[in-house]
Short mmCIF file of C-alpha atoms in Angstrom, two decimals:
data_model
loop_
_atom_site.label_atom_id
_atom_site.label_comp_id
_atom_site.label_asym_id
_atom_site.label_seq_id
_atom_site.Cartn_x
_atom_site.Cartn_y
_atom_site.Cartn_z
CA MET A 1 0.00 0.00 0.00
CA LEU A 2 1.37 3.39 -1.04
CA SER A 3 0.54 6.31 1.26
CA LEU A 4 1.34 9.93 0.40
CA ARG A 5 1.12 12.76 2.92
CA LEU A 6 1.23 16.13 1.21
CA LEU A 7 -0.29 18.42 3.86
CA GLY A 8 2.94 19.44 5.55
CA PRO A 9 6.46 18.25 4.69
CA PRO A 10 5.80 15.55 2.06
CA GLN A 11 6.12 11.93 3.16
CA HIS A 12 5.87 8.75 1.09
CA LEU A 13 5.29 5.40 2.75
CA LEU A 14 5.23 1.99 1.11
CA HIS A 15 3.67 -0.69 3.32
CA GLN A 16 4.03 1.70 6.29
CA HIS A 17 7.78 2.16 5.72
CA PRO A 18 9.43 5.37 4.44
CA LEU A 19 10.09 5.26 0.72
CA PRO A 20 13.10 7.37 -0.34
CA ILE A 21 12.81 9.03 -3.75
CA ALA A 22 16.04 10.84 -4.50
CA ARG A 23 15.26 12.80 -7.66
CA ARG A 24 13.37 16.05 -7.15
CA LYS A 25 11.52 15.83 -10.49
CA SER A 26 10.39 12.30 -9.68
CA ARG A 27 8.91 13.53 -6.41
CA ALA A 28 7.31 16.51 -8.14
CA LEU A 29 5.64 14.21 -10.67
CA LEU A 30 4.44 11.87 -7.94
CA TYR A 31 2.95 14.73 -5.89
CA TYR A 32 1.16 16.18 -8.90
CA LEU A 33 -0.36 12.84 -9.91
CA ALA A 34 -1.42 12.23 -6.30
CA THR A 35 -3.60 15.34 -6.13
CA HIS A 36 -5.55 14.50 -9.29
CA LEU A 37 -7.85 11.53 -9.75
CA ASP A 38 -7.96 11.59 -13.54
CA PRO A 39 -5.11 10.46 -15.83
CA HIS A 40 -2.92 13.27 -17.15
CA PRO A 41 -1.79 13.66 -20.76
CA ARG A 42 1.95 13.25 -21.16
CA ASP A 43 2.15 16.50 -23.13
CA HIS A 44 0.67 18.36 -20.18
CA LEU A 45 3.28 16.92 -17.82
CA LEU A 46 6.10 17.74 -20.23
CA ALA A 47 5.08 21.40 -20.29
CA LEU A 48 4.65 21.45 -16.52
CA LEU A 49 7.91 19.80 -15.44
CA TRP A 50 10.35 20.48 -18.28
CA PRO A 51 9.28 23.76 -19.87
CA GLU A 52 12.85 24.64 -20.85
CA LEU A 53 13.42 21.49 -22.95
CA ASP A 54 12.41 20.79 -26.53
CA ARG A 55 9.83 18.05 -26.98
CA PRO A 56 12.19 15.12 -27.79
CA SER A 57 14.47 15.95 -24.86
CA ALA A 58 11.52 16.37 -22.49
CA GLN A 59 10.03 13.04 -23.62
CA GLN A 60 13.32 11.25 -22.98
CA THR A 61 13.62 12.86 -19.55
CA LEU A 62 10.06 11.79 -18.69
CA ARG A 63 10.83 8.21 -19.74
CA THR A 64 13.89 8.20 -17.50
CA THR A 65 11.88 9.61 -14.61
CA LEU A 66 9.15 7.01 -15.07
CA TYR A 67 11.70 4.21 -15.18
CA GLY A 68 12.96 5.21 -11.75
CA LEU A 69 9.45 5.57 -10.32
CA ARG A 70 8.33 2.20 -11.69
CA LYS A 71 11.26 0.51 -10.00
CA ALA A 72 10.25 2.08 -6.68
CA LEU A 73 6.47 1.72 -7.23
CA PRO A 74 5.92 -1.23 -9.58
CA ASP A 75 2.20 -1.61 -8.86
CA HIS A 76 1.10 1.96 -8.28
CA LEU A 77 1.56 3.74 -11.61
CA LEU A 78 -0.99 3.51 -14.42
CA ILE A 79 0.95 4.24 -17.61
CA THR A 80 -0.33 4.34 -21.19
CA ASP A 81 1.21 5.73 -24.36
CA THR A 82 -0.55 9.06 -23.80
CA THR A 83 -1.45 9.38 -20.09
CA LEU A 84 -0.16 8.86 -16.56
CA ALA A 85 -2.01 8.33 -13.28
CA LEU A 86 -1.63 6.83 -9.83
CA ALA A 87 -3.51 3.68 -8.92
CA PRO A 88 -6.83 4.51 -7.19
CA THR A 89 -5.77 2.38 -4.21
CA THR A 90 -3.10 4.95 -3.30
CA GLU A 91 -3.83 6.66 0.01
CA VAL A 92 -3.43 10.44 -0.30
CA ASP A 93 -4.12 12.72 2.65
CA THR A 94 -5.39 15.59 0.47
CA ARG A 95 -8.11 13.37 -1.00
CA THR A 96 -9.16 12.13 2.42
CA PHE A 97 -9.14 15.68 3.78
CA LEU A 98 -11.42 16.95 1.02
CA THR A 99 -13.76 13.97 1.25
CA HIS A 100 -14.38 14.24 4.98
CA THR A 101 -14.47 18.01 5.32
CA GLU A 102 -17.17 18.27 2.65
CA ALA A 103 -19.31 15.40 3.91
CA PRO A 104 -22.98 16.28 4.61
CA LEU A 105 -23.93 16.20 8.27
CA THR A 106 -27.01 14.15 7.43
CA GLN A 107 -24.82 11.07 7.11
CA TYR A 108 -23.98 11.25 10.82
CA PRO A 109 -26.59 10.04 13.32
CA THR A 110 -25.45 12.52 15.98
CA PRO A 111 -23.57 15.85 16.16
CA GLN A 112 -20.90 14.08 18.22
CA LEU A 113 -20.09 11.79 15.29
CA ALA A 114 -19.92 14.80 12.97
CA ILE A 115 -17.49 16.49 15.36
CA ALA A 116 -15.35 13.34 15.50
CA ALA A 117 -15.23 13.07 11.70
CA LEU A 118 -14.24 16.70 11.17
CA THR A 119 -11.67 16.56 13.98
CA GLN A 120 -10.05 13.51 12.43
CA ALA A 121 -9.94 15.15 9.00
CA LEU A 122 -8.36 18.33 10.35
CA THR A 123 -5.56 16.37 12.03
CA LEU A 124 -4.37 15.48 8.53
CA TYR A 125 -3.27 19.09 8.08
CA ARG A 126 0.28 18.89 9.47
CA GLY A 127 1.36 22.09 7.72
CA GLU A 128 1.32 23.92 4.40
CA PHE A 129 0.79 21.88 1.23
CA LEU A 130 4.19 20.40 0.20
CA GLU A 131 5.90 22.43 2.92
CA GLY A 132 9.63 22.72 2.26
CA PHE A 133 9.43 21.36 -1.29
CA SER A 134 9.95 23.44 -4.41
CA LEU A 135 10.76 23.08 -8.09
CA PRO A 136 12.86 26.15 -8.91
CA ASP A 137 13.09 25.57 -12.68
CA SER A 138 9.33 25.38 -13.31
CA ALA A 139 7.27 28.53 -12.77
CA ALA A 140 4.08 26.65 -13.72
CA TYR A 141 4.65 24.01 -11.04
CA ASP A 142 5.46 26.72 -8.50
CA ASP A 143 2.21 28.55 -9.35
CA TRP A 144 0.23 25.33 -9.01
CA GLN A 145 1.82 24.50 -5.65
CA ARG A 146 1.19 27.99 -4.29
CA THR A 147 -2.46 27.90 -5.42
CA GLN A 148 -3.00 24.51 -3.79
CA ALA A 149 -1.39 25.72 -0.57
CA GLU A 150 -3.71 28.74 -0.44
CA GLN A 151 -6.79 26.60 -1.08
CA PHE A 152 -5.98 24.07 1.64
CA ARG A 153 -5.07 26.85 4.06
CA ARG A 154 -8.45 28.46 3.42
CA LEU A 155 -10.18 25.11 3.94
CA VAL A 156 -8.48 24.37 7.23
CA ILE A 157 -9.40 27.81 8.61
CA ARG A 158 -13.01 27.20 7.61
CA GLY A 159 -12.83 23.69 9.02
CA TYR A 160 -11.72 24.77 12.47
CA THR A 161 -14.26 27.60 12.44
CA THR A 162 -17.03 25.13 11.65
CA LEU A 163 -15.73 22.69 14.26
CA SER A 164 -15.99 25.51 16.80
CA GLN A 165 -19.58 26.13 15.75
CA LEU A 166 -20.42 22.43 16.06
CA HIS A 167 -19.00 22.33 19.58
CA GLU A 168 -21.02 25.42 20.46
CA THR A 169 -24.26 23.72 19.40
CA GLN A 170 -23.49 21.18 22.15
CA HIS A 171 -22.69 24.01 24.62
CA ALA A 172 -19.10 22.73 24.74
CA TYR A 173 -17.60 26.20 24.88
CA ARG A 174 -14.05 25.25 25.87
CA PRO A 175 -13.56 22.85 22.92
CA ALA A 176 -15.19 25.51 20.72
CA LEU A 177 -12.58 28.02 21.91
CA GLU A 178 -9.75 25.55 21.28
CA ALA A 179 -10.92 24.98 17.70
CA LEU A 180 -11.22 28.71 17.11
CA ALA A 181 -7.72 29.23 18.50
CA ARG A 182 -6.38 26.89 15.82
CA ALA A 183 -8.12 28.93 13.13
CA LEU A 184 -6.76 32.16 14.58
CA ALA A 185 -3.24 30.73 14.67
CA PHE A 186 -3.13 31.27 10.90
CA ASP A 187 -3.92 34.97 11.28
CA PRO A 188 -4.77 36.50 14.67
CA LEU A 189 -5.85 39.75 12.97
CA GLN A 190 -9.11 38.23 11.68
CA GLU A 191 -11.48 40.24 13.83
CA ASP A 192 -14.57 38.22 12.95
CA LEU A 193 -12.98 35.14 14.48
CA GLN A 194 -11.70 37.19 17.40
CA ARG A 195 -15.25 38.36 18.10
CA ALA A 196 -16.44 34.76 18.09
CA ALA A 197 -13.70 33.92 20.60
CA LEU A 198 -14.69 36.85 22.85
CA ARG A 199 -18.26 35.63 22.87
CA LEU A 200 -17.24 32.03 23.62
CA HIS A 201 -15.14 33.18 26.58
CA TYR A 202 -18.23 34.91 27.94
CA LEU A 203 -20.51 31.92 27.33
CA ALA A 204 -17.97 29.70 29.10
CA GLY A 205 -18.25 31.92 32.17
CA ASP A 206 -14.83 33.47 31.62
CA ARG A 207 -15.62 37.17 31.33
CA ALA A 208 -12.14 38.06 32.60
CA GLY A 209 -10.64 35.94 29.81
CA ALA A 210 -12.76 37.79 27.25
CA ILE A 211 -11.55 41.15 28.59
CA ARG A 212 -7.92 39.99 28.46
CA ARG A 213 -8.38 38.75 24.89
CA TYR A 214 -9.85 42.08 23.82
CA ASP A 215 -6.94 43.94 25.39
CA THR A 216 -4.46 41.67 23.59
CA LEU A 217 -6.30 42.19 20.30
CA ARG A 218 -6.37 45.95 20.76
CA LYS A 219 -2.61 46.06 21.31
CA LEU A 220 -1.97 43.72 18.37
CA LEU A 221 -4.05 45.82 15.98
CA ASP A 222 -2.29 48.97 17.12
CA GLU A 223 1.19 47.45 16.73
CA GLU A 224 0.59 45.66 13.43
CA MET A 225 -1.89 47.92 11.65
CA GLY A 226 -2.04 51.17 13.59
CA VAL A 227 -5.85 50.92 13.88
CA PRO A 228 -8.33 50.38 16.74
CA PRO A 229 -10.71 47.39 16.86
CA MET A 230 -13.71 47.56 14.54
CA ARG A 231 -16.97 49.05 15.81
CA GLU A 232 -18.59 45.59 15.97
CA THR A 233 -15.76 44.37 18.17
CA ARG A 234 -16.02 47.34 20.51
CA THR A 235 -19.80 46.91 20.75
CA LEU A 236 -19.38 43.26 21.68
CA TYR A 237 -16.72 44.14 24.25
CA ASP A 238 -19.00 46.73 25.87
CA ALA A 239 -21.80 44.15 26.11
CA ILE A 240 -19.42 41.68 27.77
CA VAL A 241 -18.09 44.25 30.26
CA ASN A 242 -21.65 45.28 31.16
CA ASP A 243 -22.74 41.64 31.43
CA ASP A 244 -25.40 42.39 28.84
CA LEU A 245 -24.72 39.79 26.13
CA PRO A 246 -27.72 37.59 25.25
CA THR A 247 -27.17 33.89 24.76
CA PRO A 248 -27.88 33.21 21.07
CA GLU A 249 -29.81 30.22 19.85
CA THR A 250 -27.38 27.93 18.04
CA LYS A 251 -28.40 25.65 15.18
CA LEU A 252 -26.53 22.74 13.67
CA PRO A 253 -25.12 23.60 10.23
CA THR A 254 -26.32 21.43 7.36
CA THR A 255 -22.80 20.63 6.11
CA LEU A 256 -19.44 20.66 7.78
CA LEU A 257 -17.85 23.44 5.74
CA GLN A 258 -20.92 25.02 4.17
CA PRO A 259 -19.11 25.14 0.78
CA THR A 260 -21.87 27.10 -0.95
CA ALA A 261 -22.34 29.72 1.76
CA PRO A 262 -20.37 32.91 2.35
CA ARG A 263 -17.67 32.59 4.98
CA SER A 264 -19.55 34.90 7.33
CA ASN A 265 -22.31 32.29 7.57
CA LEU A 266 -19.84 29.89 9.18
CA LEU A 267 -19.32 32.15 12.16
CA PRO A 268 -21.47 32.35 15.27
CA PRO A 269 -23.90 35.26 14.95
CA PRO A 270 -22.78 38.57 16.47
CA PRO A 271 -24.85 40.13 19.24
CA GLN A 272 -27.93 41.90 17.95
CA ALA A 273 -27.83 45.67 18.36
CA ALA A 274 -30.95 47.69 18.92
CA ALA A 275 -30.10 50.12 16.12
CA PRO A 276 -31.50 49.38 12.64
CA THR A 277 -29.22 48.02 9.93
CA GLN A 278 -28.05 50.19 7.05
CA SER A 279 -30.69 48.85 4.68
CA GLN A 280 -33.46 49.55 7.23
CA LEU A 281 -32.59 53.22 7.49
CA PRO A 282 -34.64 55.63 5.35
CA PHE A 283 -32.89 56.82 2.19
CA THR A 284 -32.83 60.61 2.15
CA GLY A 285 -30.75 63.39 0.68
CA ARG A 286 -28.75 61.38 -1.86
CA HIS A 287 -31.07 61.19 -4.88
CA THR A 288 -28.72 63.22 -7.09
CA GLU A 289 -25.83 60.89 -6.28
CA LEU A 290 -28.08 57.88 -6.84
CA GLN A 291 -29.01 59.09 -10.32
CA THR A 292 -25.32 59.70 -11.06
CA LEU A 293 -24.61 56.08 -10.15
CA ARG A 294 -27.39 54.82 -12.40
CA THR A 295 -26.18 56.91 -15.34
CA ALA A 296 -22.58 55.77 -14.93
CA ALA A 297 -23.61 52.11 -14.57
CA ALA A 298 -25.51 52.29 -17.85
CA GLN A 299 -22.26 53.39 -19.52
CA HIS A 300 -20.29 50.40 -18.21
CA ARG A 301 -18.06 52.40 -15.91
CA LEU A 302 -15.81 51.61 -13.00
CA LEU A 303 -17.39 53.44 -10.06
CA LEU A 304 -15.66 54.53 -6.87
CA LEU A 305 -17.56 55.92 -3.90
CA GLU A 306 -15.36 57.85 -1.53
CA GLY A 307 -15.93 60.16 1.39
CA GLU A 308 -15.42 60.49 5.09
CA PRO A 309 -16.67 57.74 7.42
CA GLY A 310 -20.33 57.89 8.38
CA ILE A 311 -21.66 60.10 5.57
CA GLY A 312 -23.75 57.32 3.96
CA LYS A 313 -21.58 55.61 1.31
CA THR A 314 -22.75 52.13 2.24
CA ARG A 315 -26.41 53.17 2.40
CA LEU A 316 -26.13 54.79 -1.05
CA ALA A 317 -24.56 51.66 -2.51
CA GLU A 318 -27.26 49.46 -0.96
CA GLU A 319 -30.05 51.64 -2.36
CA PHE A 320 -28.43 51.55 -5.79
CA ALA A 321 -28.16 47.74 -5.68
CA GLN A 322 -31.72 47.23 -4.40
CA THR A 323 -33.28 49.40 -7.12
CA SER A 324 -31.10 48.18 -10.00
CA GLN A 325 -32.41 45.77 -12.62
CA ALA A 326 -28.91 44.34 -13.09
CA LEU A 327 -27.53 41.12 -11.68
CA ILE A 328 -25.60 42.28 -8.59
CA LEU A 329 -22.62 40.27 -7.33
CA THR A 330 -21.41 41.56 -3.98
CA GLY A 331 -18.14 40.90 -2.16
CA THR A 332 -16.62 42.61 0.85
CA ALA A 333 -12.92 43.35 1.36
CA ARG A 334 -11.68 44.33 4.79
CA GLU A 335 -8.19 45.51 5.57
CA LEU A 336 -7.78 43.10 8.46
CA GLU A 337 -8.74 39.97 6.50
CA GLN A 338 -5.77 39.79 4.15
CA ALA A 339 -5.06 36.14 4.94
CA LEU A 340 -7.88 34.85 2.71
CA PRO A 341 -6.83 35.32 -0.93
CA TYR A 342 -9.57 36.39 -3.36
CA GLN A 343 -12.20 36.24 -0.59
CA PRO A 344 -14.29 39.19 -1.94
CA LEU A 345 -14.48 37.53 -5.37
CA ILE A 346 -15.34 34.14 -3.87
CA GLU A 347 -18.11 35.77 -1.84
CA ALA A 348 -19.45 37.55 -4.93
CA LEU A 349 -19.45 34.39 -7.05
CA ARG A 350 -21.18 32.39 -4.32
CA GLY A 351 -23.97 34.94 -4.33
CA LEU A 352 -24.48 34.16 -8.01
CA LEU A 353 -25.26 30.50 -7.22
CA HIS A 354 -28.21 31.60 -5.07
CA HIS A 355 -29.61 34.12 -7.58
CA PRO A 356 -33.00 33.13 -9.10
CA ALA A 357 -31.67 33.76 -12.62
CA TRP A 358 -28.64 31.46 -12.29
CA PRO A 359 -30.36 28.12 -13.13
CA SER A 360 -31.54 29.53 -16.47
CA ILE A 361 -28.28 31.36 -17.28
CA HIS A 362 -25.85 28.57 -16.39
CA PRO A 363 -26.70 26.12 -19.23
CA ARG A 364 -26.54 28.94 -21.79
CA LEU A 365 -23.15 30.39 -20.84
CA ASN A 366 -21.02 30.78 -23.96
CA LEU A 367 -17.76 29.90 -22.24
CA SER A 368 -15.02 27.43 -23.07
CA PRO A 369 -14.66 24.67 -20.43
CA VAL A 370 -11.04 25.66 -19.86
CA TRP A 371 -12.10 29.15 -18.69
CA LEU A 372 -14.86 27.71 -16.51
CA GLU A 373 -12.24 25.49 -14.87
CA GLU A 374 -10.03 28.51 -14.22
CA THR A 375 -12.93 30.38 -12.57
CA ALA A 376 -13.77 27.24 -10.58
CA ARG A 377 -10.38 27.49 -8.89
CA LEU A 378 -12.07 30.19 -6.81
CA LEU A 379 -15.46 28.46 -6.61
CA PRO A 380 -15.44 24.69 -7.30
CA GLU A 381 -19.25 24.61 -7.02
CA LEU A 382 -19.41 26.04 -10.56
CA LEU A 383 -18.43 22.61 -11.90
CA PRO A 384 -20.81 19.64 -12.22
CA GLN A 385 -18.52 17.66 -9.87
CA PRO A 386 -17.11 20.30 -7.49
CA ASN A 387 -14.88 17.92 -5.50
CA THR A 388 -12.80 16.94 -8.54
CA PRO A 389 -9.29 18.49 -8.37
CA LEU A 390 -8.74 20.94 -11.19
CA PRO A 391 -6.05 20.42 -13.85
CA LEU A 392 -3.38 22.92 -14.74
CA HIS A 393 -3.43 24.30 -18.29
CA PRO A 394 0.01 25.56 -19.33
CA GLY A 395 -0.23 27.38 -22.63
CA LEU A 396 -3.95 28.18 -22.68
CA PRO A 397 -5.48 29.45 -25.94
CA GLY A 398 -4.06 32.88 -26.67
CA LEU A 399 -2.08 32.91 -23.40
CA PRO A 400 1.18 30.99 -23.89
CA ASN A 401 3.66 30.84 -21.03
CA VAL A 402 1.69 32.93 -18.55
CA SER A 403 1.46 32.44 -14.82
CA ALA A 404 -1.33 30.60 -13.04
CA GLU A 405 -2.52 33.88 -11.53
CA SER A 406 -2.75 35.50 -14.97
CA ARG A 407 -4.76 32.54 -16.26
CA LEU A 408 -7.06 32.79 -13.26
CA TRP A 409 -7.76 36.48 -13.90
CA GLU A 410 -8.29 35.84 -17.61
CA GLY A 411 -10.72 33.02 -16.85
CA LEU A 412 -12.61 35.17 -14.36
CA ALA A 413 -12.85 38.05 -16.85
CA ARG A 414 -14.19 35.77 -19.57
CA PHE A 415 -16.67 34.21 -17.15
CA LEU A 416 -18.05 37.62 -16.19
CA LEU A 417 -18.24 38.71 -19.84
CA ALA A 418 -20.12 35.52 -20.73
CA LEU A 419 -22.48 36.17 -17.83
CA ALA A 420 -23.07 39.76 -18.94
CA GLN A 421 -24.21 38.53 -22.37
CA HIS A 422 -27.36 37.16 -20.73
CA HIS A 423 -28.04 39.73 -18.02
CA PRO A 424 -26.76 43.22 -17.14
CA LEU A 425 -24.08 42.66 -14.53
CA ILE A 426 -22.66 44.77 -11.69
CA LEU A 427 -19.80 43.45 -9.57
#
């Protein structure tokens, strides 16, 4: 039995014993095949691993690499004249991690079993994807590795956040705090998670601990960013100090990671303030600006609202969105949430999946599958089988020798243009 552990410093075990693989390119090929279920065309692997070689030289180098791997793994490589793959019996921690973290809760008879399953899956994350490994002479491989590392990092943060929420539904506030601490270890400046931790301290009867955490957060924000805590954080802190925080009703999430919901839905709800929300406030005194927005939007413009805090920018934007006939995709970027790459775009695209027009637009999108796959790197739910690892496409049509990030942006742009052909679109 071949076992590959890629979440952290890579390890390869054959029948539970370490399997040394000396050549770096051989290991790179093995790791790439391990993260993809489908066979890979040889031409694709040539461009990925030996971009500097001409085709005959690259083919010979691949044959030499495969010869060495077959000697080490005689029964675990599926080789044809045109494709390569690993045997499906190979144990790969990334596959197991994805399978268990995206499992529906309905398959577990009790919340305790769901907690146990998610806890076990999260222990597979020993560190960053392929930590300590690199392939300096292949920019495409480096881009792929970095993208995978970001995706798994995002998943493990969401996983621990959801585990915290699951513990909270059982009123197990200490384990909920421990899970949240693991999520915050990736970036302690994420104030939404810090607010959840403050609230859990209070619910656990540790008001002093909540006050100490707030003081630590305040100092950290001042030292790292030169800013005070957000208003929501200060409001929560005041409620804790005044012993005036209501105990919220907690509900069991329907899936472990809620892959189709915005990240904010994974967090315990903040305390409810008595003041109305922005959208509940009456809209007055900005009708000229609103008409300016509508005129500019009709001309396909990039719009920027700027002004001093508190003068009504958010309320104006909400009124514009609510009264527009366009398809509105909304994402939020906050200065203190830099650790989640592309999060505003992911949030905006997820909103599309819940729009009433999406089921009718989706089948009619005039978009090449390769560009849909690129967009799905941000939102796998766009694909018919969202859990399938995405291939890399070096040398995409019209974009030879460009980086993975450039391909991602090109795919996203083409996706939005295809969407706009069916419905006026505002991002």
